Short mmCIF file of C-alpha atoms in Angstrom, two decimals:
data_model
loop_
_atom_site.label_atom_id
_atom_site.label_comp_id
_atom_site.label_asym_id
_atom_site.label_seq_id
_atom_site.Cartn_x
_atom_site.Cartn_y
_atom_site.Cartn_z
CA MET A 750 11.63 4.60 -33.35
CA HIS A 751 10.20 3.51 -29.85
CA THR A 752 7.91 6.61 -28.41
CA GLN A 753 8.53 7.72 -24.83
CA PRO A 754 5.68 5.96 -22.59
CA THR A 755 3.02 7.95 -21.63
CA GLN A 756 -0.34 8.25 -19.44
CA SER A 757 -2.49 10.24 -18.38
CA ALA A 758 -2.15 12.43 -15.45
CA PRO A 759 -2.70 11.40 -12.08
CA ALA A 760 -6.12 12.19 -10.78
CA VAL A 761 -4.43 11.56 -6.89
CA ASP A 762 -1.76 13.82 -5.23
CA PRO A 763 -0.04 12.19 -3.48
CA SER A 764 0.92 14.89 -1.59
CA ARG A 765 -2.85 15.45 -0.48
CA ASP A 766 -2.35 13.85 3.16
CA ARG A 767 0.50 15.77 4.47
CA ARG A 768 -1.65 18.64 2.22
CA ARG A 769 -4.48 18.21 4.33
CA ARG A 770 -2.33 18.55 7.81
CA ARG A 771 -1.16 21.84 6.38
CA ILE A 772 -3.93 23.37 6.32
CA LEU A 773 -5.15 22.52 9.67
CA GLY A 774 -1.75 23.43 11.14
CA ALA A 775 -2.01 26.64 8.89
CA VAL A 776 -4.50 27.87 11.38
CA ALA A 777 -2.74 27.25 14.48
CA ALA A 778 0.81 28.54 12.43
CA VAL A 779 -1.38 32.19 12.15
CA VAL A 780 -1.94 31.81 16.40
CA ALA A 781 1.58 31.58 16.69
CA ALA A 782 3.43 33.17 13.87
CA VAL A 783 5.24 35.88 15.90
CA VAL A 784 6.32 32.93 18.37
CA CYS A 785 7.54 31.30 15.56
CA LEU A 786 9.15 34.54 14.03
CA GLY A 787 11.09 34.48 17.69
CA ALA A 788 12.18 30.78 17.90
CA GLY A 789 13.69 31.43 14.34
CA LEU A 790 15.63 34.09 15.03
CA VAL A 791 16.74 33.07 18.41
CA TRP A 792 17.89 29.46 16.65
CA TYR A 793 19.69 31.27 13.53
CA HIS A 794 21.53 33.58 15.91
CA SER A 795 22.22 30.90 18.70
CA ILE A 796 24.51 29.13 16.36
CA GLY A 797 26.11 32.19 14.74
CA ARG A 798 27.11 32.58 11.03
CA THR A 799 30.29 30.14 10.47
CA LYS A 800 32.50 31.32 7.77
CA GLY A 801 33.23 29.40 5.15
CA GLN A 802 33.13 29.35 1.52
CA THR A 803 29.58 28.14 -0.28
CA ASP A 804 32.05 25.89 -2.92
CA ALA A 805 32.57 22.04 -1.12
CA LYS A 806 35.74 21.28 -0.52
CA ALA A 807 36.71 17.66 -2.45
CA VAL A 808 37.66 15.01 -0.59
CA GLN A 809 40.98 13.68 -2.10
CA GLN A 810 39.49 11.03 -4.67
CA ALA A 811 40.90 10.23 -8.14
CA PRO A 812 38.82 12.12 -10.93
CA ASP A 813 37.20 8.52 -11.81
CA ALA A 814 36.18 7.79 -8.27
CA VAL A 815 32.31 8.36 -7.54
CA ARG A 816 31.96 11.90 -5.95
CA GLU A 817 32.29 12.69 -2.22
CA THR A 818 32.52 16.55 -1.33
CA LEU A 819 32.80 18.07 2.20
CA GLU A 820 30.14 20.91 2.50
CA LYS A 821 30.71 24.01 4.55
CA ALA A 822 28.52 25.84 5.71
CA PRO A 823 27.93 29.36 3.77
CA VAL A 824 29.11 32.87 5.04
CA SER A 825 25.04 33.47 5.41
CA PRO A 826 22.03 31.18 5.21
CA GLU A 827 19.74 33.31 3.48
CA GLY A 828 18.94 31.66 0.19
CA GLU A 829 19.10 32.87 -2.99
CA VAL A 830 17.31 31.56 -6.16
CA VAL A 831 20.52 30.40 -8.22
CA VAL A 832 18.31 28.08 -10.69
CA LYS A 833 14.71 28.06 -12.40
CA HIS A 834 14.02 26.24 -14.91
CA ASN A 835 10.72 25.81 -16.82
CA GLU A 836 9.48 23.42 -19.42
CA GLY A 837 7.22 24.01 -21.91
CA SER A 838 5.47 22.51 -25.18
CA LEU A 839 4.02 19.54 -23.07
CA THR A 840 0.64 18.77 -24.86
CA GLY A 841 -3.00 16.95 -24.09
CA LYS A 842 -2.10 14.48 -21.27
CA GLN A 843 1.05 13.47 -22.10
CA GLN A 844 3.56 13.34 -19.14
CA ARG A 845 7.03 13.61 -19.94
CA PHE A 846 10.07 11.84 -17.33
CA ALA A 847 12.80 13.26 -16.08
CA PRO A 848 13.88 10.31 -14.07
CA ALA A 849 17.82 11.58 -13.13
CA THR A 850 19.22 15.29 -12.03
CA TRP A 851 22.71 15.84 -11.40
CA ALA A 852 25.10 18.68 -10.39
CA THR A 853 28.43 19.96 -10.27
CA GLY A 854 29.21 23.05 -9.18
CA LYS A 855 28.36 24.81 -12.32
CA ILE A 856 25.60 23.11 -13.57
CA VAL A 857 22.51 21.30 -12.62
CA ALA A 858 21.84 18.70 -15.55
CA ARG A 859 18.30 17.05 -16.35
CA ALA A 860 17.47 13.51 -17.64
CA LEU A 861 14.59 14.63 -19.76
CA ALA A 862 12.78 12.13 -22.39
CA ASN A 863 15.16 11.92 -25.30
CA ARG A 864 17.98 14.79 -23.65
CA ILE A 865 20.39 15.96 -21.49
CA GLU A 866 20.21 19.22 -20.59
CA GLY A 867 22.43 21.56 -18.56
CA TYR A 868 21.14 24.92 -16.54
CA LYS A 869 23.62 27.38 -15.10
CA ILE A 870 24.42 28.19 -11.68
CA GLU A 871 24.62 31.51 -10.82
CA PRO A 872 23.24 34.29 -8.83
CA HIS A 873 19.71 36.22 -10.09
CA PRO A 874 20.07 33.72 -13.50
CA ASP A 875 19.03 34.74 -16.64
CA TRP A 876 15.34 33.39 -17.12
CA ASP A 877 15.87 29.92 -18.13
CA ALA A 878 19.55 29.86 -18.72
CA LYS A 879 20.22 26.79 -20.69
CA ALA A 880 23.73 26.05 -21.13
CA TRP A 881 23.62 23.64 -23.12
CA THR A 882 22.10 20.69 -24.52
CA LEU A 883 22.69 16.59 -25.49
CA GLN A 884 20.01 15.09 -27.91
CA LEU A 885 20.55 10.96 -27.27
CA GLY A 886 18.89 9.96 -30.81
CA GLY A 887 16.63 7.87 -28.41
CA HIS A 888 15.12 8.58 -25.34
CA ILE A 889 16.64 7.46 -21.97
CA CYS A 890 16.06 3.94 -20.71
CA ALA A 891 18.51 3.64 -17.57
CA VAL A 892 20.61 6.04 -15.03
CA SER A 893 22.86 6.54 -13.14
CA ARG A 894 22.61 7.66 -9.26
CA ASP A 895 26.54 8.70 -9.46
CA VAL A 896 28.44 10.99 -10.53
CA THR A 897 32.30 11.44 -10.68
CA ALA A 898 34.92 13.12 -8.86
CA ASP A 899 36.01 15.09 -12.33
CA GLY A 900 32.19 15.74 -12.48
CA ARG A 901 31.01 12.83 -15.04
CA THR A 902 28.04 10.47 -15.23
CA ALA A 903 26.38 7.59 -17.73
CA VAL A 904 23.55 6.46 -19.01
CA VAL A 905 21.49 3.41 -21.11
CA VAL A 906 19.39 4.87 -24.53
CA GLU A 907 17.41 3.85 -27.02
CA PRO A 908 19.98 3.70 -29.93
CA GLY A 909 18.30 6.30 -32.61
CA ARG A 910 19.99 4.31 -35.34
CA THR A 911 18.11 3.35 -38.85
CA ASP A 912 19.04 -0.43 -38.22
CA ALA A 913 17.85 -0.74 -34.64
CA PRO A 914 16.86 -4.42 -33.94
CA GLN A 915 13.46 -3.64 -32.74
CA ASN A 916 11.51 -0.74 -31.43
CA GLY A 917 11.67 -0.28 -26.99
CA VAL A 918 15.27 -1.97 -27.23
CA CYS A 919 17.82 -0.21 -25.00
CA ASP A 920 21.58 -1.14 -26.30
CA GLU A 921 23.43 1.79 -26.32
CA VAL A 922 25.30 3.68 -23.43
CA LEU A 923 27.16 6.48 -23.23
CA MET A 924 28.94 8.73 -20.66
CA VAL A 925 28.56 12.26 -20.88
CA ASP A 926 30.87 15.26 -19.19
CA LEU A 927 28.28 17.12 -17.10
CA ASP A 928 30.26 20.15 -16.91
CA THR A 929 30.15 20.75 -20.68
CA GLY A 930 27.34 18.53 -21.88
CA LYS A 931 29.69 16.32 -24.53
CA LYS A 932 29.47 12.64 -25.03
CA ILE A 933 32.84 11.41 -24.20
CA TRP A 934 31.73 8.01 -25.68
CA GLN A 935 29.19 5.61 -26.46
CA ALA A 936 28.80 1.89 -26.64
CA LYS A 937 26.57 -0.53 -28.25
CA MET A 938 25.75 -3.11 -25.29
CA PRO A 939 26.23 -6.88 -26.30
CA ALA A 940 23.16 -8.89 -26.90
CA ALA A 941 21.46 -6.38 -25.38
CA GLU A 942 17.56 -6.91 -27.86
CA GLY A 943 16.11 -7.80 -24.11
CA ALA A 944 17.12 -4.72 -22.52
CA THR A 945 14.47 -2.41 -21.59
CA ILE A 946 13.45 0.83 -19.57
CA THR A 947 11.53 -1.54 -17.09
CA GLY A 948 14.32 -3.69 -16.13
CA THR A 949 17.79 -1.91 -17.44
CA ASN A 950 20.38 -0.77 -14.35
CA ILE A 951 23.47 1.07 -14.76
CA SER A 952 25.83 1.89 -11.92
CA LEU A 953 29.14 3.85 -11.70
CA THR A 954 32.35 2.70 -9.57
CA ARG A 955 35.86 3.69 -9.71
CA GLY A 956 36.88 3.68 -12.91
CA VAL A 957 33.89 1.46 -14.01
CA VAL A 958 30.46 1.42 -15.40
CA ALA A 959 28.23 -1.92 -15.18
CA ILE A 960 24.96 -2.09 -16.60
CA ALA A 961 22.66 -5.10 -16.17
CA TRP A 962 19.15 -6.40 -17.81
CA ASP A 963 17.18 -9.09 -17.30
CA ASP A 964 19.09 -11.04 -19.47
CA GLY A 965 23.11 -9.64 -19.65
CA SER A 966 24.97 -7.74 -18.06
CA VAL A 967 28.30 -5.98 -19.47
CA ALA A 968 30.93 -3.46 -17.59
CA TYR A 969 33.19 -0.78 -19.73
CA ALA A 970 36.19 1.27 -18.76
CA MET A 971 34.60 4.74 -17.47
CA GLU A 972 38.02 6.27 -19.14
CA SER A 973 37.62 4.67 -22.72
CA GLY A 974 34.80 2.58 -23.14
CA LYS A 975 36.33 -0.21 -23.71
CA ARG A 976 34.39 -3.84 -22.88
CA LEU A 977 36.01 -5.08 -19.69
CA TRP A 978 33.55 -8.20 -19.41
CA ASN A 979 29.86 -8.97 -19.76
CA THR A 980 27.68 -11.93 -18.57
CA LEU A 981 24.62 -13.64 -21.25
CA GLY A 982 21.65 -14.67 -18.95
CA THR A 983 21.70 -18.21 -20.20
CA ASN A 984 22.52 -19.83 -16.94
CA GLN A 985 20.00 -20.78 -13.85
CA CYS A 986 21.19 -17.30 -12.03
CA HIS A 987 21.95 -14.01 -13.56
CA ASP A 988 22.64 -10.69 -12.32
CA SER A 989 19.50 -8.52 -12.50
CA ALA A 990 20.80 -4.90 -11.23
CA TYR A 991 24.74 -3.33 -10.02
CA VAL A 992 24.89 -1.04 -7.46
CA GLY A 993 27.82 1.21 -7.12
CA GLY A 994 29.65 4.26 -5.16
CA GLY A 995 32.75 2.96 -3.12
CA ALA A 996 32.71 -1.03 -4.10
CA LEU A 997 30.16 -3.12 -6.85
CA LEU A 998 27.22 -4.94 -5.27
CA ALA A 999 25.46 -7.54 -7.42
CA LEU A 1000 21.51 -8.54 -7.47
CA VAL A 1001 21.67 -11.89 -8.57
CA LYS A 1002 18.42 -13.18 -9.52
CA CYS A 1003 18.13 -17.28 -9.47
CA GLY A 1004 15.01 -19.82 -10.87
CA ASP A 1005 11.76 -19.12 -12.07
CA SER A 1006 10.32 -15.51 -12.92
CA SER A 1007 7.24 -16.11 -10.28
CA GLU A 1008 9.34 -17.27 -7.56
CA PRO A 1009 12.76 -15.99 -7.75
CA THR A 1010 15.34 -16.15 -5.16
CA TYR A 1011 18.31 -14.00 -4.61
CA ARG A 1012 22.01 -13.26 -3.71
CA VAL A 1013 23.95 -10.17 -3.06
CA GLU A 1014 27.75 -10.70 -4.90
CA LYS A 1015 30.46 -8.47 -4.22
CA LEU A 1016 32.13 -7.84 -7.35
CA GLU A 1017 35.49 -7.27 -8.41
CA PRO A 1018 34.89 -4.13 -10.38
CA ARG A 1019 37.22 -4.27 -13.77
CA THR A 1020 36.89 -8.45 -14.00
CA GLY A 1021 33.44 -8.90 -12.66
CA LYS A 1022 34.97 -11.96 -10.13
CA VAL A 1023 33.16 -12.20 -7.22
CA LEU A 1024 34.30 -11.80 -4.15
CA TRP A 1025 32.18 -12.99 -1.25
CA ARG A 1026 28.02 -14.03 -1.71
CA TYR A 1027 25.29 -13.45 0.62
CA ALA A 1028 22.30 -15.20 -0.28
CA VAL A 1029 18.82 -13.38 0.84
CA SER A 1030 16.50 -15.84 2.29
CA ASN A 1031 13.54 -17.16 0.09
CA GLY A 1032 10.02 -15.93 0.01
CA LEU A 1033 10.77 -11.99 -0.07
CA ARG A 1034 8.68 -10.43 -2.51
CA THR A 1035 11.10 -7.38 -3.55
CA ILE A 1036 14.99 -6.66 -2.65
CA TYR A 1037 16.91 -2.88 -2.84
CA LEU A 1038 20.26 -2.48 -2.68
CA PRO A 1039 20.34 1.17 -1.37
CA SER A 1040 24.57 0.91 -0.53
CA ALA A 1041 26.98 -1.12 -1.72
CA ASP A 1042 29.93 0.34 0.78
CA PRO A 1043 29.22 -0.30 3.38
CA PRO A 1044 26.69 -3.06 2.06
CA VAL A 1045 22.92 -2.40 2.90
CA ILE A 1046 20.02 -4.43 1.41
CA ALA A 1047 16.03 -3.35 1.55
CA VAL A 1048 14.09 -6.32 1.53
CA GLU A 1049 10.19 -6.42 1.41
CA ALA A 1050 9.22 -9.69 2.93
CA GLY A 1051 5.07 -10.57 2.45
CA ASP A 1052 4.50 -6.51 1.94
CA TYR A 1053 4.37 -3.82 -0.56
CA ARG A 1054 6.88 -2.28 1.64
CA VAL A 1055 10.49 -2.60 3.07
CA THR A 1056 9.99 -4.83 6.15
CA ASP A 1057 13.23 -5.03 7.29
CA LEU A 1058 17.53 -3.68 6.32
CA ILE A 1059 19.73 -6.31 6.54
CA THR A 1060 23.50 -4.86 7.25
CA LEU A 1061 26.73 -6.81 6.00
CA ASP A 1062 30.55 -6.90 7.10
CA PRO A 1063 31.94 -5.42 3.99
CA GLU A 1064 35.29 -7.60 4.34
CA ASN A 1065 33.50 -10.79 3.93
CA GLY A 1066 29.45 -10.17 3.36
CA GLU A 1067 28.52 -11.94 6.85
CA ARG A 1068 25.64 -10.60 8.32
CA LEU A 1069 25.22 -8.08 11.04
CA ALA A 1070 22.05 -6.79 11.50
CA THR A 1071 18.40 -7.01 10.35
CA ILE A 1072 16.97 -3.71 11.26
CA SER A 1073 12.55 -3.64 11.55
CA MET A 1074 11.86 -0.82 9.62
CA ASN A 1075 8.24 -1.08 11.33
CA GLY A 1076 7.36 2.54 11.77
CA TYR A 1077 9.65 4.17 9.59
CA ASP A 1078 9.39 4.88 5.61
CA PRO A 1079 12.66 4.27 3.83
CA LYS A 1080 10.66 5.06 0.67
CA CYS A 1081 11.92 2.38 -1.47
CA GLY A 1082 11.25 1.81 -5.29
CA GLY A 1083 11.18 5.27 -6.06
CA ASN A 1084 11.33 4.37 -9.99
CA VAL A 1085 8.61 6.78 -12.48
CA GLU A 1086 5.79 5.12 -12.81
CA GLY A 1087 6.92 1.50 -12.85
CA TYR A 1088 9.80 2.60 -15.85
CA PHE A 1089 13.46 2.99 -14.94
CA ASP A 1090 14.87 0.30 -12.46
CA ALA A 1091 14.33 1.58 -8.91
CA VAL A 1092 16.76 -1.23 -7.07
CA ASP A 1093 19.23 1.41 -5.83
CA LYS A 1094 16.95 4.29 -4.95
CA CYS A 1095 15.37 4.60 -1.37
CA TYR A 1096 14.67 8.49 -1.41
CA GLY A 1097 13.99 8.24 2.34
CA MET A 1098 16.91 6.76 4.15
CA VAL A 1099 21.20 7.73 3.60
CA VAL A 1100 23.29 5.05 4.74
CA GLY A 1101 27.12 6.74 6.26
CA ARG A 1102 30.19 4.91 6.99
CA ASP A 1103 28.54 3.31 10.07
CA ARG A 1104 25.11 4.95 10.91
CA VAL A 1105 22.31 4.23 8.37
CA PHE A 1106 19.61 7.25 8.63
CA VAL A 1107 15.87 6.54 7.96
CA MET A 1108 12.68 8.59 7.90
CA SER A 1109 9.99 7.98 10.48
CA LYS A 1110 6.05 7.84 8.94
CA ASP A 1111 4.29 10.82 9.33
CA THR A 1112 3.12 11.17 12.91
CA GLN A 1113 -0.95 11.07 13.07
CA ASP A 1114 -0.93 13.99 16.15
CA VAL A 1115 -0.70 16.80 13.70
CA ILE A 1116 -1.29 19.65 16.48
CA THR A 1117 1.84 18.45 19.24
CA LYS A 1118 4.05 16.07 17.59
CA PRO A 1119 6.50 17.00 15.03
CA GLU A 1120 5.57 15.87 11.69
CA ASN A 1121 8.16 12.75 11.57
CA GLN A 1122 11.63 12.07 12.69
CA ILE A 1123 14.80 11.04 11.16
CA THR A 1124 16.28 7.92 13.22
CA ALA A 1125 20.07 6.91 13.18
CA PHE A 1126 20.85 2.88 13.68
CA ASP A 1127 24.12 1.41 14.03
CA LEU A 1128 25.40 -0.60 11.22
CA LYS A 1129 27.31 -3.16 13.58
CA THR A 1130 24.72 -3.61 15.86
CA GLY A 1131 20.84 -2.43 14.06
CA THR A 1132 20.57 -0.24 17.52
CA VAL A 1133 19.10 3.33 17.61
CA VAL A 1134 21.79 5.61 17.66
CA THR A 1135 19.60 8.61 18.25
CA ARG A 1136 17.12 10.54 16.09
CA PHE A 1137 16.59 14.30 14.72
CA GLU A 1138 12.93 15.73 15.42
CA GLY A 1139 10.93 17.51 12.76
CA ARG A 1140 8.61 19.92 14.04
CA PRO A 1141 4.87 20.12 13.48
CA PHE A 1142 3.81 20.46 9.70
CA GLN A 1143 7.23 20.28 8.62
CA GLN A 1144 8.72 17.05 7.73
CA VAL A 1145 12.32 16.43 8.13
CA VAL A 1146 13.71 14.62 4.58
CA PRO A 1147 17.80 13.21 5.06
CA VAL A 1148 19.48 13.97 1.64
CA ARG A 1149 22.95 13.13 1.79
CA MET A 1150 26.38 12.02 4.13
CA ASN A 1151 28.15 15.45 4.45
CA GLY A 1152 32.17 13.49 5.86
CA GLU A 1153 30.05 11.98 9.31
CA ASP A 1154 27.71 14.79 9.38
CA LEU A 1155 24.23 14.30 7.78
CA ILE A 1156 22.56 17.04 5.52
CA ILE A 1157 18.43 17.54 6.16
CA PHE A 1158 16.35 19.23 4.54
CA ARG A 1159 13.11 20.78 6.50
CA SER A 1160 10.06 21.43 4.49
CA THR A 1161 8.44 25.05 5.14
CA LEU A 1162 4.73 25.49 7.47
CA ASP A 1163 3.88 28.69 6.57
CA ASP A 1164 5.06 31.97 4.95
CA VAL A 1165 6.58 32.87 8.35
CA GLN A 1166 8.65 29.95 9.17
CA PRO A 1167 11.33 29.52 5.68
CA ALA A 1168 12.07 25.70 4.45
CA ALA A 1169 15.69 24.92 5.37
CA VAL A 1170 18.71 22.40 5.09
CA VAL A 1171 20.69 22.20 7.64
CA ASP A 1172 24.11 19.88 8.95
CA TRP A 1173 23.40 17.56 11.59
CA ASN A 1174 26.23 16.75 13.37
CA LEU A 1175 25.68 13.11 15.74
CA ARG A 1176 28.79 13.74 17.99
CA THR A 1177 27.70 16.74 19.64
CA GLY A 1178 24.25 17.04 18.35
CA LYS A 1179 24.51 20.45 16.87
CA GLU A 1180 22.15 21.74 13.91
CA THR A 1181 23.96 24.45 12.05
CA PRO A 1182 21.92 25.65 8.92
CA TYR A 1183 23.42 25.88 5.44
CA LEU A 1184 20.45 27.64 3.56
CA LEU A 1185 17.16 29.67 4.68
CA PHE A 1186 14.34 29.99 1.91
CA HIS A 1187 10.57 29.65 0.57
CA LEU A 1188 9.71 27.18 -2.47
CA PRO A 1189 6.97 28.45 -5.24
CA GLU A 1190 4.14 27.98 -3.38
CA ASP A 1191 2.03 26.34 -5.75
CA ASP A 1192 5.12 23.95 -6.22
CA GLU A 1193 5.96 23.38 -3.01
CA ASN A 1194 4.01 20.21 -1.62
CA GLU A 1195 5.41 18.22 -4.52
CA LEU A 1196 8.64 19.57 -4.66
CA SER A 1197 9.18 18.53 -1.30
CA ASP A 1198 8.26 15.58 -1.89
CA PRO A 1199 11.12 12.69 -2.05
CA GLU A 1200 9.01 10.37 -3.74
CA GLN A 1201 8.06 12.99 -6.31
CA SER A 1202 11.08 15.57 -6.67
CA ASP A 1203 14.78 14.92 -6.96
CA ILE A 1204 16.27 16.79 -3.55
CA LEU A 1205 19.95 17.01 -4.09
CA TYR A 1206 22.84 19.68 -2.23
CA GLU A 1207 25.61 20.25 -4.14
CA GLN A 1208 28.95 22.54 -3.25
CA GLY A 1209 26.51 25.06 -1.75
CA HIS A 1210 23.04 25.00 -3.24
CA VAL A 1211 20.34 22.70 -3.09
CA PHE A 1212 18.18 21.91 -6.18
CA PHE A 1213 14.02 20.16 -6.29
CA ALA A 1214 13.34 18.48 -9.15
CA ARG A 1215 10.48 17.10 -10.67
CA ARG A 1216 10.61 13.37 -11.84
CA MET A 1217 7.62 13.57 -14.06
CA LEU A 1218 6.04 16.81 -15.76
CA ALA A 1219 2.82 16.84 -16.46
CA ARG A 1220 0.93 20.42 -18.27
CA ASP A 1221 -1.13 22.42 -15.37
CA VAL A 1222 -5.04 21.00 -15.86
CA VAL A 1223 -6.22 24.50 -15.10
CA HIS A 1224 -3.67 26.38 -16.84
CA PRO A 1225 -2.95 23.84 -19.65
CA LYS A 1226 -0.53 26.79 -21.72
CA ASN A 1227 1.74 27.52 -18.55
CA PRO A 1228 4.87 26.15 -18.91
CA VAL A 1229 6.12 23.75 -15.98
CA LEU A 1230 8.70 23.93 -13.57
CA SER A 1231 11.47 21.38 -13.86
CA VAL A 1232 13.97 22.20 -11.40
CA ILE A 1233 14.88 24.47 -9.27
CA GLY A 1234 18.03 25.42 -6.79
CA VAL A 1235 18.86 27.79 -4.24
CA GLY A 1236 22.79 29.35 -3.07
CA THR A 1237 23.47 31.95 -0.26
CA ALA A 1238 22.23 35.18 -0.89
CA GLY A 1239 25.66 36.37 0.97
CA LEU A 1240 28.14 37.62 -0.14
CA LYS A 1241 30.56 35.41 -2.61
CA HIS A 1242 34.56 34.94 -2.32
#
């Protein structure tokens, strides 16, 4: 069986620049602590407490559709821990990969090496209140970011079979119920000897699980695991990745691997029939598909960063707008240490029905200006609609859409000002606090960084989960915080 790749723990902390600014800002924060506290109280009371239930109200969806939940403000934004899990048994310089986090109203689940674990979401949780563990036989190779309306997702794993063709092959796909940890079905992918942990991609759309790798692809019926269609990479062009959700897009790669060309195709999920094509310009280094519905492409043109977003008409695939990312930081390519496909992962941007929200780069003026901002662009015209400003030393991160609103995470500055999850209404400009809390001090920098940790908000709870776990060099015997979740401390209904 293939051994999970390991390597030395990184010597450089990716958060060091922001941490340096916060240390500098802490001096100013001490002077302004009383003012900050007063401002925070005014901010809270000026909005008022919006009565509502902590659980999200489900949008009318079929059980096998990719989930869309509508969140309401809790009865109180005061936060309390509802999940906390520490990962132990980390030895030497080993790193344990945790490439995905999913949440329902009852469970937060983590993909960890060769298993998936579910932890109970409950007030005052028991220490590491593990609800279930699903052993997968082999290591996880690809994860979907999507969850169905009834709480299922899918992963690709190494087979864990004695008759496996060779080490490192990722040719098994399985569907999992996240509330129970039960495996619903498992299937062997056809002619998938070339599927590996570095180039296998999986996505969900309504009723369909689609998987692509370097020389093939396959789609399964979500309910039964029945194979619907598949392709082999024997032609000049092949599907290299998929992105799902409300539609299914394929990133098609053509030509020599050293100088490939690309096109994006919209597919009919149950048949694989091409509905339209968009030819991407030649000479691009890397292409990402952060959204299928509406279709948005992120491209790296001559640089190791996203230089432009391209928005397409969902009906015919015609280009609507090109949006320059100069000064912005969509944070695409969020795979873990080069493993796990990252085509559909852009942690610094969120795509809505007619807007795309992108983080700016951090400011260089660390004293008087906000740490960063979130800009809303119109998908049809590419023009700026509005901006959401962060605060000095407090970064803002777009987390997900909430109907027409945007849910935002704002990091903390010090022990006085809390971190926050807020709902931003673009139509009114109103900022509604959902949760106010502090993360553990020793872990706050890494957990607050969307390039290092998953940040989710689902059904009244926010979760922070590291994608890579390594033992503490100073305290090597201590377990490592894997995931922490916060919910409302208000009255429960």
